[in-house]
Coordinates of C-alpha atoms in Angstrom, one line a residue:
Chain P
M1 CA -50.3 -50.4 -57.1
N2 CA -53.8 -51.0 -58.3
W3 CA -53.6 -52.2 -62.0
T4 CA -56.9 -52.0 -63.9
S5 CA -57.8 -52.5 -67.6
F6 CA -57.6 -48.8 -67.7
D7 CA -53.9 -49.0 -67.0
T8 CA -53.4 -51.7 -69.6
W9 CA -55.0 -49.4 -72.3
I10 CA -52.8 -46.5 -71.3
V11 CA -49.7 -48.7 -71.7
V12 CA -51.0 -50.0 -75.1
V13 CA -51.7 -46.5 -76.4
G14 CA -48.4 -45.3 -75.1
A15 CA -46.5 -48.2 -76.7
L16 CA -48.3 -47.9 -80.1
C17 CA -47.6 -44.2 -80.1
A18 CA -43.9 -44.7 -79.1
V19 CA -43.3 -47.4 -81.7
A20 CA -45.1 -45.5 -84.4
C21 CA -42.7 -42.6 -83.7
A22 CA -39.6 -44.7 -83.4
L23 CA -39.8 -46.1 -86.9
P24 CA -39.6 -42.8 -88.9
G25 CA -37.4 -41.5 -86.1
C26 CA -34.7 -44.0 -87.0
F27 CA -34.3 -42.3 -90.4
L28 CA -34.4 -38.8 -88.9
V29 CA -31.5 -39.7 -86.6
L30 CA -29.6 -41.4 -89.5
R31 CA -30.1 -38.4 -91.7
K32 CA -28.9 -36.2 -88.9
M33 CA -32.2 -34.4 -89.0
S34 CA -33.4 -35.0 -85.5
M35 CA -34.4 -31.4 -85.0
M36 CA -36.7 -31.7 -88.0
G37 CA -38.9 -33.9 -85.8
D38 CA -38.9 -31.2 -83.2
A39 CA -39.8 -28.6 -85.8
I40 CA -42.6 -30.7 -87.4
S41 CA -44.1 -31.7 -84.2
H42 CA -44.6 -28.1 -83.3
A43 CA -45.4 -26.8 -86.7
V44 CA -48.4 -29.2 -87.3
L45 CA -50.3 -27.1 -84.7
P46 CA -51.6 -24.5 -87.1
G47 CA -52.6 -27.3 -89.5
L48 CA -54.6 -28.9 -86.8
A49 CA -56.2 -25.6 -85.7
I50 CA -57.1 -24.6 -89.3
A51 CA -58.5 -28.0 -90.0
F52 CA -60.6 -27.6 -86.9
L53 CA -61.8 -24.1 -87.7
I54 CA -62.8 -25.1 -91.2
T55 CA -64.6 -28.3 -90.4
G56 CA -65.7 -27.5 -86.9
T57 CA -65.0 -31.1 -85.7
R58 CA -62.1 -33.0 -84.3
A59 CA -62.7 -35.7 -86.9
S60 CA -59.4 -37.4 -87.7
V61 CA -59.3 -37.2 -91.4
P62 CA -59.2 -33.4 -91.9
M63 CA -56.8 -33.1 -88.9
F64 CA -54.4 -35.5 -90.6
F65 CA -54.6 -33.6 -93.9
G66 CA -54.0 -30.3 -92.0
A67 CA -51.1 -31.7 -90.2
A68 CA -49.5 -33.4 -93.2
I69 CA -49.7 -30.2 -95.2
A70 CA -48.2 -28.2 -92.3
G71 CA -45.4 -30.8 -91.9
V72 CA -44.5 -30.7 -95.6
L73 CA -44.7 -26.9 -95.6
T74 CA -42.2 -26.8 -92.6
A75 CA -39.7 -28.9 -94.5
L76 CA -40.3 -26.8 -97.7
F77 CA -40.0 -23.4 -95.9
T78 CA -36.9 -24.6 -94.1
Q79 CA -35.3 -25.5 -97.4
W80 CA -36.3 -22.2 -99.0
I81 CA -35.1 -20.0 -96.2
A82 CA -31.9 -21.9 -95.9
R83 CA -31.2 -21.5 -99.7
F84 CA -32.5 -18.0 -100.4
G85 CA -32.0 -16.4 -97.1
N86 CA -28.5 -17.8 -97.0
V87 CA -28.8 -18.9 -93.3
D88 CA -27.9 -22.3 -92.0
R89 CA -30.5 -25.1 -91.8
G90 CA -30.8 -25.0 -88.0
A91 CA -31.6 -21.3 -88.0
A92 CA -34.0 -21.7 -90.9
M93 CA -35.8 -24.5 -89.0
G94 CA -35.9 -22.3 -85.8
I95 CA -37.6 -19.5 -87.8
V96 CA -40.1 -21.7 -89.4
F97 CA -41.3 -23.9 -86.6
T98 CA -41.6 -21.2 -83.9
T99 CA -43.6 -19.0 -86.3
L100 CA -45.9 -21.8 -87.3
F101 CA -46.3 -22.9 -83.7
A102 CA -47.1 -19.4 -82.6
I103 CA -49.7 -19.1 -85.3
G104 CA -51.2 -22.4 -84.1
L105 CA -51.3 -21.1 -80.5
I106 CA -53.0 -17.9 -81.5
L107 CA -55.6 -19.8 -83.6
I108 CA -56.3 -22.1 -80.7
R109 CA -56.7 -19.2 -78.2
Q110 CA -59.1 -17.6 -80.6
A111 CA -61.2 -20.7 -80.9
A112 CA -60.7 -21.6 -77.2
D113 CA -64.3 -21.1 -76.3
K114 CA -65.5 -23.7 -78.7
V115 CA -62.6 -26.2 -78.4
D116 CA -61.3 -28.6 -75.9
L117 CA -57.8 -28.3 -77.4
D118 CA -56.1 -26.4 -74.6
P119 CA -52.5 -25.2 -74.8
G120 CA -51.4 -27.4 -71.8
C121 CA -52.7 -30.5 -73.6
V122 CA -50.8 -29.4 -76.7
L123 CA -47.6 -29.5 -74.9
Y124 CA -47.8 -32.8 -73.0
G125 CA -51.0 -34.5 -74.0
A126 CA -53.4 -36.4 -71.9
L127 CA -52.4 -40.1 -72.2
E128 CA -54.4 -40.9 -69.0
M129 CA -57.6 -39.7 -70.5
T130 CA -57.4 -41.8 -73.7
P131 CA -59.2 -44.9 -72.4
L132 CA -62.3 -42.8 -71.7
D133 CA -62.8 -42.1 -75.4
T134 CA -63.6 -45.5 -76.8
V135 CA -64.8 -46.6 -80.2
G136 CA -68.5 -47.5 -80.4
S137 CA -69.5 -49.9 -77.6
T138 CA -66.1 -51.6 -77.4
D139 CA -63.4 -50.9 -74.8
I140 CA -60.9 -50.0 -77.4
P141 CA -59.8 -46.4 -77.0
R142 CA -59.9 -44.3 -80.2
A143 CA -56.3 -43.3 -79.6
A144 CA -55.3 -46.9 -79.8
I145 CA -56.9 -47.2 -83.3
V146 CA -55.4 -43.9 -84.4
N147 CA -51.8 -44.6 -83.2
G148 CA -52.1 -48.2 -84.3
G149 CA -53.1 -47.0 -87.7
A150 CA -50.1 -44.7 -87.8
L151 CA -47.8 -47.5 -86.7
L152 CA -49.1 -49.9 -89.4
A153 CA -48.8 -47.2 -92.1
N154 CA -45.2 -46.4 -91.1
L155 CA -44.3 -50.1 -90.9
A156 CA -45.9 -50.8 -94.3
I157 CA -44.1 -47.8 -96.0
I158 CA -40.8 -48.7 -94.4
C159 CA -41.0 -52.3 -95.4
V160 CA -42.0 -51.5 -99.0
L161 CA -39.4 -48.7 -99.4
F162 CA -36.7 -50.0 -97.1
K163 CA -34.1 -50.1 -99.9
E164 CA -35.0 -46.6 -101.1
F165 CA -35.1 -45.0 -97.6
R166 CA -31.7 -46.5 -96.7
L167 CA -30.2 -45.4 -100.0
S168 CA -31.4 -41.8 -99.8
A169 CA -30.5 -41.6 -96.1
F170 CA -26.9 -42.9 -96.7
D171 CA -26.1 -41.1 -100.0
G172 CA -28.7 -38.8 -101.4
A173 CA -26.6 -37.8 -104.4
L174 CA -26.2 -41.4 -105.4
A175 CA -30.0 -41.9 -105.0
D176 CA -30.6 -39.1 -107.4
T177 CA -28.1 -40.4 -110.0
L178 CA -29.7 -43.8 -109.8
G179 CA -33.1 -42.3 -110.5
Y180 CA -34.5 -42.4 -107.0
S181 CA -35.6 -38.9 -106.2
S182 CA -34.1 -38.1 -102.8
Q183 CA -36.4 -35.0 -102.7
F184 CA -39.5 -37.2 -102.9
L185 CA -38.2 -39.6 -100.3
H186 CA -37.3 -36.7 -98.0
Y187 CA -40.9 -35.2 -98.2
L188 CA -42.4 -38.7 -97.8
L189 CA -40.5 -39.1 -94.6
M190 CA -41.5 -35.6 -93.5
T191 CA -45.1 -36.5 -94.2
M192 CA -44.8 -39.7 -92.2
V193 CA -43.3 -37.7 -89.3
A194 CA -46.1 -35.1 -89.5
V195 CA -48.9 -37.7 -89.6
T196 CA -47.4 -39.8 -86.8
T197 CA -47.0 -36.6 -84.7
V198 CA -50.6 -35.8 -85.1
A199 CA -51.7 -39.3 -84.3
A200 CA -49.6 -39.0 -81.1
F201 CA -50.6 -35.4 -80.5
E202 CA -53.6 -36.0 -78.3
S203 CA -52.0 -38.7 -76.3
V204 CA -48.6 -37.2 -75.6
G205 CA -48.5 -33.7 -76.9
S206 CA -45.9 -32.0 -79.1
I207 CA -43.0 -32.0 -76.6
I208 CA -42.9 -35.6 -75.4
V209 CA -43.4 -36.8 -79.0
I210 CA -39.9 -35.5 -79.8
S211 CA -38.5 -37.9 -77.2
M212 CA -40.4 -40.7 -78.9
L213 CA -39.1 -39.8 -82.3
I214 CA -35.4 -39.5 -81.3
V215 CA -34.5 -41.3 -78.1
P216 CA -35.3 -44.9 -78.9
P217 CA -33.6 -44.7 -82.3
A218 CA -30.5 -43.1 -80.7
T219 CA -30.5 -45.9 -78.1
A220 CA -30.7 -48.5 -80.9
L221 CA -27.9 -46.9 -82.8
L222 CA -25.7 -47.5 -79.8
L223 CA -26.5 -51.2 -79.7
T224 CA -26.3 -52.2 -83.3
R225 CA -24.7 -51.4 -86.6
K226 CA -27.3 -52.9 -88.8
L227 CA -30.3 -51.0 -90.0
P228 CA -33.0 -53.7 -89.7
A229 CA -31.8 -54.5 -86.2
M230 CA -31.8 -50.8 -85.4
L231 CA -35.5 -50.5 -86.4
M232 CA -36.3 -53.5 -84.3
I233 CA -34.3 -52.4 -81.2
A234 CA -35.7 -48.9 -81.4
S235 CA -39.3 -50.4 -81.5
L236 CA -38.5 -52.5 -78.5
A237 CA -37.0 -49.7 -76.6
A238 CA -40.0 -47.5 -77.4
A239 CA -42.5 -50.1 -76.3
G240 CA -40.4 -50.8 -73.2
S241 CA -40.3 -47.2 -72.2
A242 CA -44.1 -47.0 -72.4
V243 CA -44.4 -49.9 -70.0
I244 CA -41.7 -48.8 -67.7
G245 CA -43.0 -45.2 -68.0
H246 CA -46.5 -46.0 -66.9
I247 CA -45.5 -48.2 -64.0
G248 CA -43.0 -45.6 -63.0
A249 CA -45.7 -42.9 -63.1
L250 CA -47.8 -45.0 -60.7
V251 CA -45.1 -46.2 -58.4
V252 CA -42.2 -43.7 -58.1
P253 CA -44.2 -40.7 -56.8
A254 CA -45.7 -43.0 -54.1
W255 CA -42.1 -43.5 -52.7
F256 CA -42.1 -39.8 -51.9
G257 CA -45.6 -39.8 -50.6
M258 CA -47.0 -38.1 -53.7
D259 CA -49.9 -38.9 -56.1
A260 CA -49.3 -40.6 -59.5
T261 CA -47.6 -38.3 -62.0
T262 CA -48.1 -37.8 -65.7
T263 CA -47.4 -41.0 -67.7
S264 CA -46.2 -39.3 -70.9
G265 CA -43.5 -37.5 -69.0
M266 CA -42.5 -40.7 -67.3
I267 CA -42.3 -42.5 -70.7
A268 CA -39.9 -39.9 -72.0
L269 CA -37.9 -40.2 -68.8
A270 CA -37.8 -44.0 -69.1
A271 CA -36.6 -43.6 -72.7
G272 CA -33.9 -41.4 -71.4
V273 CA -32.9 -44.0 -68.8
L274 CA -32.8 -46.7 -71.4
F275 CA -30.6 -44.5 -73.5
T276 CA -28.2 -43.9 -70.6
L277 CA -28.0 -47.6 -69.9
A278 CA -27.2 -48.3 -73.6
W279 CA -24.6 -45.5 -73.6
L280 CA -22.9 -46.9 -70.5
F281 CA -23.1 -50.6 -71.2
S282 CA -23.5 -51.1 -75.0
P283 CA -21.1 -54.0 -76.0
T284 CA -19.6 -51.9 -78.8
E285 CA -20.2 -48.3 -78.0
G286 CA -20.7 -48.3 -74.2
I287 CA -18.3 -46.1 -72.4
V288 CA -17.8 -48.7 -69.7
V289 CA -16.8 -51.3 -72.2
K290 CA -14.6 -48.8 -74.1
R291 CA -12.8 -47.7 -70.9
F292 CA -12.3 -51.4 -70.0
R293 CA -10.9 -52.1 -73.5
R294 CA -8.6 -49.1 -73.5
G295 CA -7.2 -50.3 -70.2
K296 CA -6.5 -53.6 -71.7
V297 CA -4.8 -52.1 -74.8
E298 CA -2.6 -50.0 -72.5
I299 CA -1.5 -53.0 -70.6
E300 CA -0.8 -54.9 -73.8
D301 CA 1.2 -51.9 -75.0
R302 CA 3.2 -51.8 -71.9
V303 CA 3.8 -55.5 -72.1
S304 CA 4.7 -55.8 -75.7
P305 CA 8.0 -53.9 -75.8
A306 CA 9.4 -56.2 -73.2
I307 CA 8.7 -59.1 -75.5
Chain B
M1 CA -13.4 -31.5 -135.3
S2 CA -12.2 -34.9 -136.3
Q3 CA -9.3 -33.2 -138.0
L4 CA -8.4 -31.5 -134.8
F5 CA -8.6 -34.7 -132.9
K6 CA -6.4 -36.5 -135.4
R7 CA -3.8 -33.8 -134.9
L8 CA -4.1 -34.1 -131.1
S9 CA -4.0 -37.9 -131.0
P10 CA -0.6 -39.3 -130.1
A11 CA 1.0 -40.9 -133.1
G12 CA 1.3 -44.3 -131.4
D13 CA -2.5 -44.7 -131.0
A14 CA -3.4 -43.8 -134.5
A15 CA -2.6 -47.1 -136.2
G16 CA -5.3 -49.4 -134.8
E17 CA -7.8 -46.8 -133.8
D18 CA -10.8 -45.5 -135.6
L19 CA -10.3 -41.8 -135.7
S20 CA -13.7 -40.8 -137.0
F21 CA -14.6 -39.0 -133.9
H22 CA -18.1 -37.6 -133.5
P23 CA -18.4 -35.3 -130.6
E24 CA -22.2 -35.9 -130.5
D25 CA -21.6 -39.6 -129.7
A26 CA -18.7 -38.9 -127.3
P27 CA -19.1 -40.3 -123.8
L28 CA -19.1 -36.8 -122.5
A29 CA -19.7 -33.6 -124.6
I30 CA -20.1 -30.3 -122.7
H31 CA -21.0 -27.1 -124.5
D32 CA -21.1 -23.6 -123.0
L33 CA -21.6 -24.8 -119.5
T34 CA -21.8 -22.2 -116.8
V35 CA -22.5 -23.0 -113.1
A36 CA -22.8 -20.4 -110.3
Y37 CA -23.2 -20.6 -106.6
H38 CA -24.9 -17.6 -105.1
R39 CA -24.3 -15.6 -108.4
K40 CA -20.6 -16.4 -108.2
P41 CA -19.5 -18.4 -111.2
V42 CA -17.7 -21.6 -110.5
L43 CA -17.6 -22.9 -114.0
W44 CA -17.5 -20.4 -116.8
D45 CA -18.3 -21.2 -120.4
V46 CA -16.9 -24.7 -120.4
D47 CA -16.6 -26.6 -123.6
L48 CA -15.3 -30.1 -123.4
D49 CA -15.4 -33.3 -125.5
I50 CA -14.1 -36.5 -124.0
P51 CA -13.2 -39.2 -126.5
D52 CA -14.2 -42.8 -126.0
G53 CA -12.2 -45.2 -123.9
K54 CA -9.8 -42.7 -122.4
L55 CA -8.5 -42.4 -118.8
V56 CA -9.1 -38.8 -118.2
G57 CA -7.5 -36.9 -115.4
V58 CA -9.0 -33.6 -114.3
V59 CA -6.6 -31.3 -112.5
G60 CA -6.7 -27.8 -111.3
P61 CA -6.2 -25.7 -108.1
N62 CA -8.6 -25.8 -105.2
G63 CA -11.9 -24.2 -106.0
A64 CA -11.3 -24.7 -109.8
G65 CA -14.7 -26.3 -110.1
K66 CA -13.6 -29.9 -110.6
S67 CA -16.2 -31.5 -108.4
T68 CA -18.8 -29.1 -109.7
L69 CA -18.0 -30.2 -113.2
I70 CA -18.8 -33.8 -112.3
K71 CA -21.9 -32.9 -110.3
A72 CA -23.2 -30.8 -113.2
C73 CA -22.8 -33.8 -115.5
L74 CA -24.9 -35.8 -113.2
D75 CA -27.6 -33.1 -112.9
L76 CA -26.9 -32.9 -109.2
I77 CA -26.6 -29.1 -109.3
P78 CA -28.5 -26.6 -111.4
R79 CA -26.6 -25.0 -114.3
A80 CA -27.0 -21.4 -115.4
S81 CA -26.5 -22.3 -119.0
G82 CA -25.1 -25.0 -121.3
E83 CA -25.7 -28.5 -122.5
I84 CA -24.2 -31.8 -121.5
G85 CA -24.5 -34.8 -123.7
I86 CA -23.7 -38.3 -122.5
Y87 CA -23.2 -40.5 -125.6
G88 CA -25.2 -38.0 -127.5
K89 CA -28.2 -37.7 -125.2
P90 CA -29.1 -35.8 -122.0
Y91 CA -28.1 -37.5 -118.7
K92 CA -31.7 -38.2 -117.8
E93 CA -32.0 -40.7 -120.6
Q94 CA -28.5 -42.2 -120.0
R95 CA -28.4 -42.8 -116.3
H96 CA -27.7 -46.5 -116.8
L97 CA -24.5 -45.6 -118.7
V98 CA -22.9 -43.5 -116.0
A99 CA -21.4 -44.5 -112.6
Y100 CA -20.5 -42.0 -110.0
V101 CA -17.8 -42.2 -107.3
P102 CA -18.4 -39.3 -104.9
Q103 CA -15.8 -37.9 -102.6
R104 CA -15.4 -40.1 -99.6
E105 CA -16.3 -37.4 -97.1
S106 CA -19.7 -36.9 -98.8
V107 CA -21.3 -39.7 -96.7
D108 CA -21.5 -40.6 -93.1
W109 CA -19.4 -43.7 -92.6
D110 CA -21.0 -44.4 -89.2
F111 CA -24.2 -45.3 -91.1
P112 CA -25.4 -48.8 -90.1
V113 CA -24.7 -50.7 -93.4
S114 CA -22.2 -53.3 -94.3
A115 CA -19.7 -53.0 -97.2
L116 CA -21.7 -55.5 -99.2
D117 CA -24.9 -53.4 -98.7
V118 CA -23.2 -50.3 -100.0
V119 CA -21.8 -52.1 -103.1
A120 CA -25.2 -53.7 -103.7
M121 CA -26.6 -50.1 -104.0
G122 CA -24.9 -50.0 -107.4
A123 CA -27.5 -52.5 -108.6
Y124 CA -30.5 -50.4 -107.5
R125 CA -30.8 -48.8 -110.9
R126 CA -31.4 -52.2 -112.5
L127 CA -33.7 -53.4 -109.7
G128 CA -36.0 -50.4 -109.8
W129 CA -38.5 -49.2 -107.1
F130 CA -39.7 -51.7 -104.4
R131 CA -37.6 -54.6 -105.6
R132 CA -35.2 -56.2 -103.1
V133 CA -31.6 -57.0 -103.8
T134 CA -31.6 -60.5 -105.4
K135 CA -29.3 -63.3 -104.5
Q136 CA -27.7 -63.0 -107.9
E137 CA -27.0 -59.2 -107.3
S138 CA -25.6 -60.0 -103.9
E139 CA -23.2 -62.4 -105.6
N140 CA -22.3 -59.8 -108.1
A141 CA -21.6 -57.3 -105.3
R142 CA -19.3 -59.8 -103.7
E143 CA -17.4 -60.2 -107.0
C144 CA -17.0 -56.5 -107.3
L145 CA -15.6 -56.3 -103.8
D146 CA -13.2 -59.1 -104.8
Q147 CA -12.1 -57.0 -107.8
V148 CA -11.0 -54.3 -105.5
G149 CA -9.3 -56.8 -103.2
I150 CA -11.6 -56.6 -100.1
A151 CA -14.0 -59.5 -100.6
H152 CA -13.1 -60.7 -97.0
L153 CA -14.5 -57.4 -95.6
A154 CA -18.0 -57.8 -97.2
D155 CA -19.9 -58.1 -93.9
R156 CA -18.0 -55.4 -92.0
Q157 CA -19.9 -52.4 -91.0
I158 CA -18.4 -49.5 -93.0
S159 CA -17.1 -47.5 -90.1
Q160 CA -14.8 -50.5 -89.3
L161 CA -12.9 -50.0 -92.6
S162 CA -9.8 -47.9 -93.1
G163 CA -10.0 -44.9 -95.4
G164 CA -8.5 -46.8 -98.3
Q165 CA -10.9 -49.7 -97.8
Q166 CA -13.9 -47.3 -97.7
Q167 CA -12.7 -45.8 -101.0
R168 CA -12.5 -49.3 -102.5
V169 CA -16.1 -49.9 -101.4
F170 CA -17.1 -46.9 -103.4
L171 CA -15.2 -48.1 -106.4
A172 CA -16.8 -51.5 -106.1
R173 CA -20.2 -49.9 -106.0
A174 CA -19.4 -48.0 -109.2
L175 CA -18.2 -51.3 -110.8
M176 CA -21.6 -52.8 -109.7
Q177 CA -23.3 -50.2 -111.8
D178 CA -21.7 -51.7 -114.9
A179 CA -21.5 -48.4 -116.7
E180 CA -19.7 -47.1 -119.8
L181 CA -18.7 -43.8 -118.3
Y182 CA -17.2 -43.5 -114.8
L183 CA -17.1 -40.1 -113.0
M184 CA -14.8 -40.2 -110.0
D185 CA -14.3 -37.4 -107.6
E186 CA -10.8 -37.6 -105.9
P187 CA -10.6 -41.3 -105.5
F188 CA -6.9 -41.0 -104.7
A189 CA -7.4 -38.5 -101.8
A190 CA -5.9 -39.7 -98.6
V191 CA -5.6 -43.4 -99.4
D192 CA -2.8 -45.8 -98.6
A193 CA -0.3 -47.0 -101.2
A194 CA -2.0 -50.4 -101.6
T195 CA -5.3 -48.7 -102.3
E196 CA -3.7 -46.3 -104.8
E197 CA -2.3 -49.3 -106.6
A198 CA -5.6 -51.1 -106.6
I199 CA -7.4 -48.1 -108.0
V200 CA -4.8 -47.6 -110.8
S201 CA -5.1 -51.3 -111.9
L202 CA -8.8 -51.0 -111.7
L203 CA -8.8 -47.9 -114.0
R204 CA -6.5 -49.8 -116.4
T205 CA -8.9 -52.8 -116.5
L206 CA -11.9 -50.5 -117.1
S207 CA -10.0 -48.8 -119.9
E208 CA -9.0 -52.1 -121.5
K209 CA -12.7 -52.9 -121.6
G210 CA -13.3 -49.7 -123.5
K211 CA -14.9 -47.8 -120.7
T212 CA -14.2 -44.1 -120.2
C213 CA -13.2 -42.8 -116.8
L214 CA -13.1 -39.2 -115.8
V215 CA -11.2 -38.8 -112.6
V216 CA -10.6 -35.7 -110.5
H217 CA -7.0 -35.8 -109.4
H218 CA -4.8 -33.7 -107.3
D219 CA -1.3 -35.1 -107.6
L220 CA 0.6 -33.6 -110.5
A221 CA 3.5 -36.0 -110.0
T222 CA 1.4 -39.0 -111.0
V223 CA -1.2 -37.5 -113.3
T224 CA 0.6 -38.4 -116.6
T225 CA 1.4 -41.9 -115.5
Y226 CA -2.2 -42.7 -114.5
F227 CA -4.1 -40.9 -117.3
N228 CA -3.7 -40.7 -121.0
W229 CA -6.0 -37.7 -121.4
L230 CA -5.8 -34.5 -119.4
V231 CA -8.2 -31.8 -118.6
L232 CA -6.8 -28.7 -117.0
L233 CA -9.5 -26.7 -115.3
N234 CA -9.6 -23.4 -113.5
M235 CA -13.2 -22.2 -113.8
R236 CA -12.6 -22.4 -117.5
I237 CA -11.0 -25.2 -119.5
V238 CA -7.4 -24.2 -119.8
A239 CA -6.5 -27.2 -122.0
S240 CA -7.8 -30.7 -122.8
G241 CA -6.0 -33.3 -124.8
P242 CA -3.6 -36.3 -124.7
S243 CA -1.5 -36.2 -121.6
E244 CA 1.8 -35.9 -123.5
T245 CA 0.9 -32.8 -125.4
T246 CA -1.3 -31.2 -122.7
F247 CA 0.9 -31.5 -119.6
T248 CA 3.1 -28.6 -120.5
R249 CA 4.7 -25.9 -118.3
E250 CA 2.7 -23.2 -120.1
N251 CA -0.6 -24.9 -119.6
L252 CA 0.1 -25.6 -116.0
Q253 CA 1.1 -22.1 -115.4
K254 CA -2.2 -20.9 -116.9
T255 CA -4.1 -23.3 -114.7
Y256 CA -2.4 -22.7 -111.4
G257 CA -1.4 -19.1 -111.9
G258 CA 0.3 -17.7 -108.8
K259 CA 1.3 -21.0 -107.3
L260 CA 4.2 -21.2 -109.7
S261 CA 7.0 -22.4 -107.5
L262 CA 5.1 -25.5 -106.5
L263 CA 4.4 -26.0 -110.1
E264 CA 7.9 -25.7 -111.2
K265 CA 8.8 -28.4 -108.8
A266 CA 6.1 -30.7 -110.1
A267 CA 7.1 -30.0 -113.7
E268 CA 10.7 -30.6 -112.7
A269 CA 9.8 -33.9 -111.1
L270 CA 7.9 -34.9 -114.2
R271 CA 10.7 -34.1 -116.5
H272 CA 12.9 -36.3 -114.5
T273 CA 10.4 -39.2 -114.6
V274 CA 9.9 -38.8 -118.3
E275 CA 13.6 -38.7 -119.0

C-alpha cells in the first residue's frame, strides 16, 4: 500500500462527512424517521439542479439554499400527503422523494452539456477526486472545508438545542405543551439533514450518504443508553468507518488481484461491519451476550427448584 | 350557574367551602367544543365546567373521545369549533398552570434517557430555550421521583423500568411542572397494585393542596372511590357533577348504551361497596 497525503485528505474528507451526517442521524434514528434521511438525500437533487440552472455556477451558497428548500419541502409534502391523501407516512415519503429525485435527474440530463454533475456521481460521489479541488494555493480540499463547515454547524446547533431536540424526539406532544414547537424543531432537523446531505453530496453521493446518516447512530444505540454517549459513539464509529473504509478500498481488492475500489462504497461497508460487530458483541444488546445470559438464567432456573 | 352548582354540591362540602363559583375562573371551562377526525365527529358540542380543587374522573366507553378531550384542552389537536378556558384564559397564556400526563404508550421507552432526565423535562417550561437543567432543578426532579416512591431508580434508563414505574416517572414529571391543573390520560392503565396505590395517594395530596386533577379512568368499580367529581362522556357530555349524584344507573346506561350487562355488574358491585 502506497499512502500519500492524497490518501490522508480522502480519509479526512470522508471522516468529516461521516461525522457531520452521524450527528443529525442520531435524532433521525431516535425519532424513527430513518427513511426521512433517505428521502431528503434524494429529494435535494432538484434543489441543486435548479440552483445551478439559475445561477449557472456550482458555488456553494445557492446550492445550499436550493437543497435546504428542497429538504424542507420534502418534509412538508410528506406531511401534507399523509394527512390529506390519507395514506401512511412511508407511502407519502415514497411518493414525494421519488418524484423530486426524478425531476432532479431530468433537469440534470437537460443541463448535462454544460455541467459536470453526472448521474453516476449523484449516486455514489467522487471521494477520490476531492483532494484535486483545493482552496486557493493551500492543500486543503474544498470538500474538507464544506463538510467541516456542515459538521461544525451541526455540532453547534445540537449543543445549543440539545435539551430541545431530546425533548421533542422523546415526547413531541409534551414539547408542544411546554411551549417548544415540535414542528419548528422537526423542520430544523430536516434542514440540517438537507444541508448536510448537500455538503456530503459531491464526496459520497446520495446513496452512500444514507448509510452515513443511519448506520453509525444505529451502531451507537446498540452500545449505549445515554444520548450524549450515543452522539459521541456514533461520531467515533463514523470517523472509524472512514479510516477503515479507505484502507479497505486500497487493500482488500489487491488480495483478489484487483485495482483499488471506490472509497465511499467501502466506507458504507465498513460502517455495516462495525454495526454487525456491535450487534453481535454489545455488552447490553449483543446477541452473543444475550445468548450467554439466557443460558445462564436457564441453568439458574434449573438449579433453583432443587434448593 | 352558581345556583345550579350549589344544588349539585354534596351537602357535606357546603359548610366550609366558598360556593360563589364563577365558570369563567374555573380551572377548566369548555363551551361548544366539537372535534372531528377526517370529518367524523369525536366530540360533539361539549360543554363542561370543572370546579376548583376537584379530583375529576372522566369515564366513557372506548372511542368516547376521552383522550381527545384532554388533547383539545392542550391545543394538541385542532378543534372544529368551541372555546376552552383555563382559569379564564386560553391555554396559550396559561401553559404554566397545566401539567399533562400522556398515555404511557405515547412515547418510545427505549429512548436513551434516564428516569431523572425525563422528570427534569417537567422543568423545561421554567427554564426556557437554550438553558440547561440546573443543579437545583435536578434536585427538584429527584424529590419528585421520591414523592412517587422511586427515587432509587433515578439513574436507570427508562426501558429498564416496569410499566408501573414508567407511569410513576410520568407522574413525577407532571409534579415537576408544579401546575394548578393536572390532565392525566389513563394513568391507571395496566399498572401494578403498588403503583395504583401510589397514584391514588398522589392524587389525594394534590387535591389537598387545592390542585385540580382531571383523570381519564376506565375502571367503573373504583371510579367513585378515587374521584369526587365525575364526567361521563360519550362523544357528548352525558353527565358531569359530584360522584355521588352522577354515578347513577341511568347515567351509566346513557353513557355505555349497549354494553348494559357489563354495566349492571359494575353498578351492582358499586352498590355493594357503598352499602
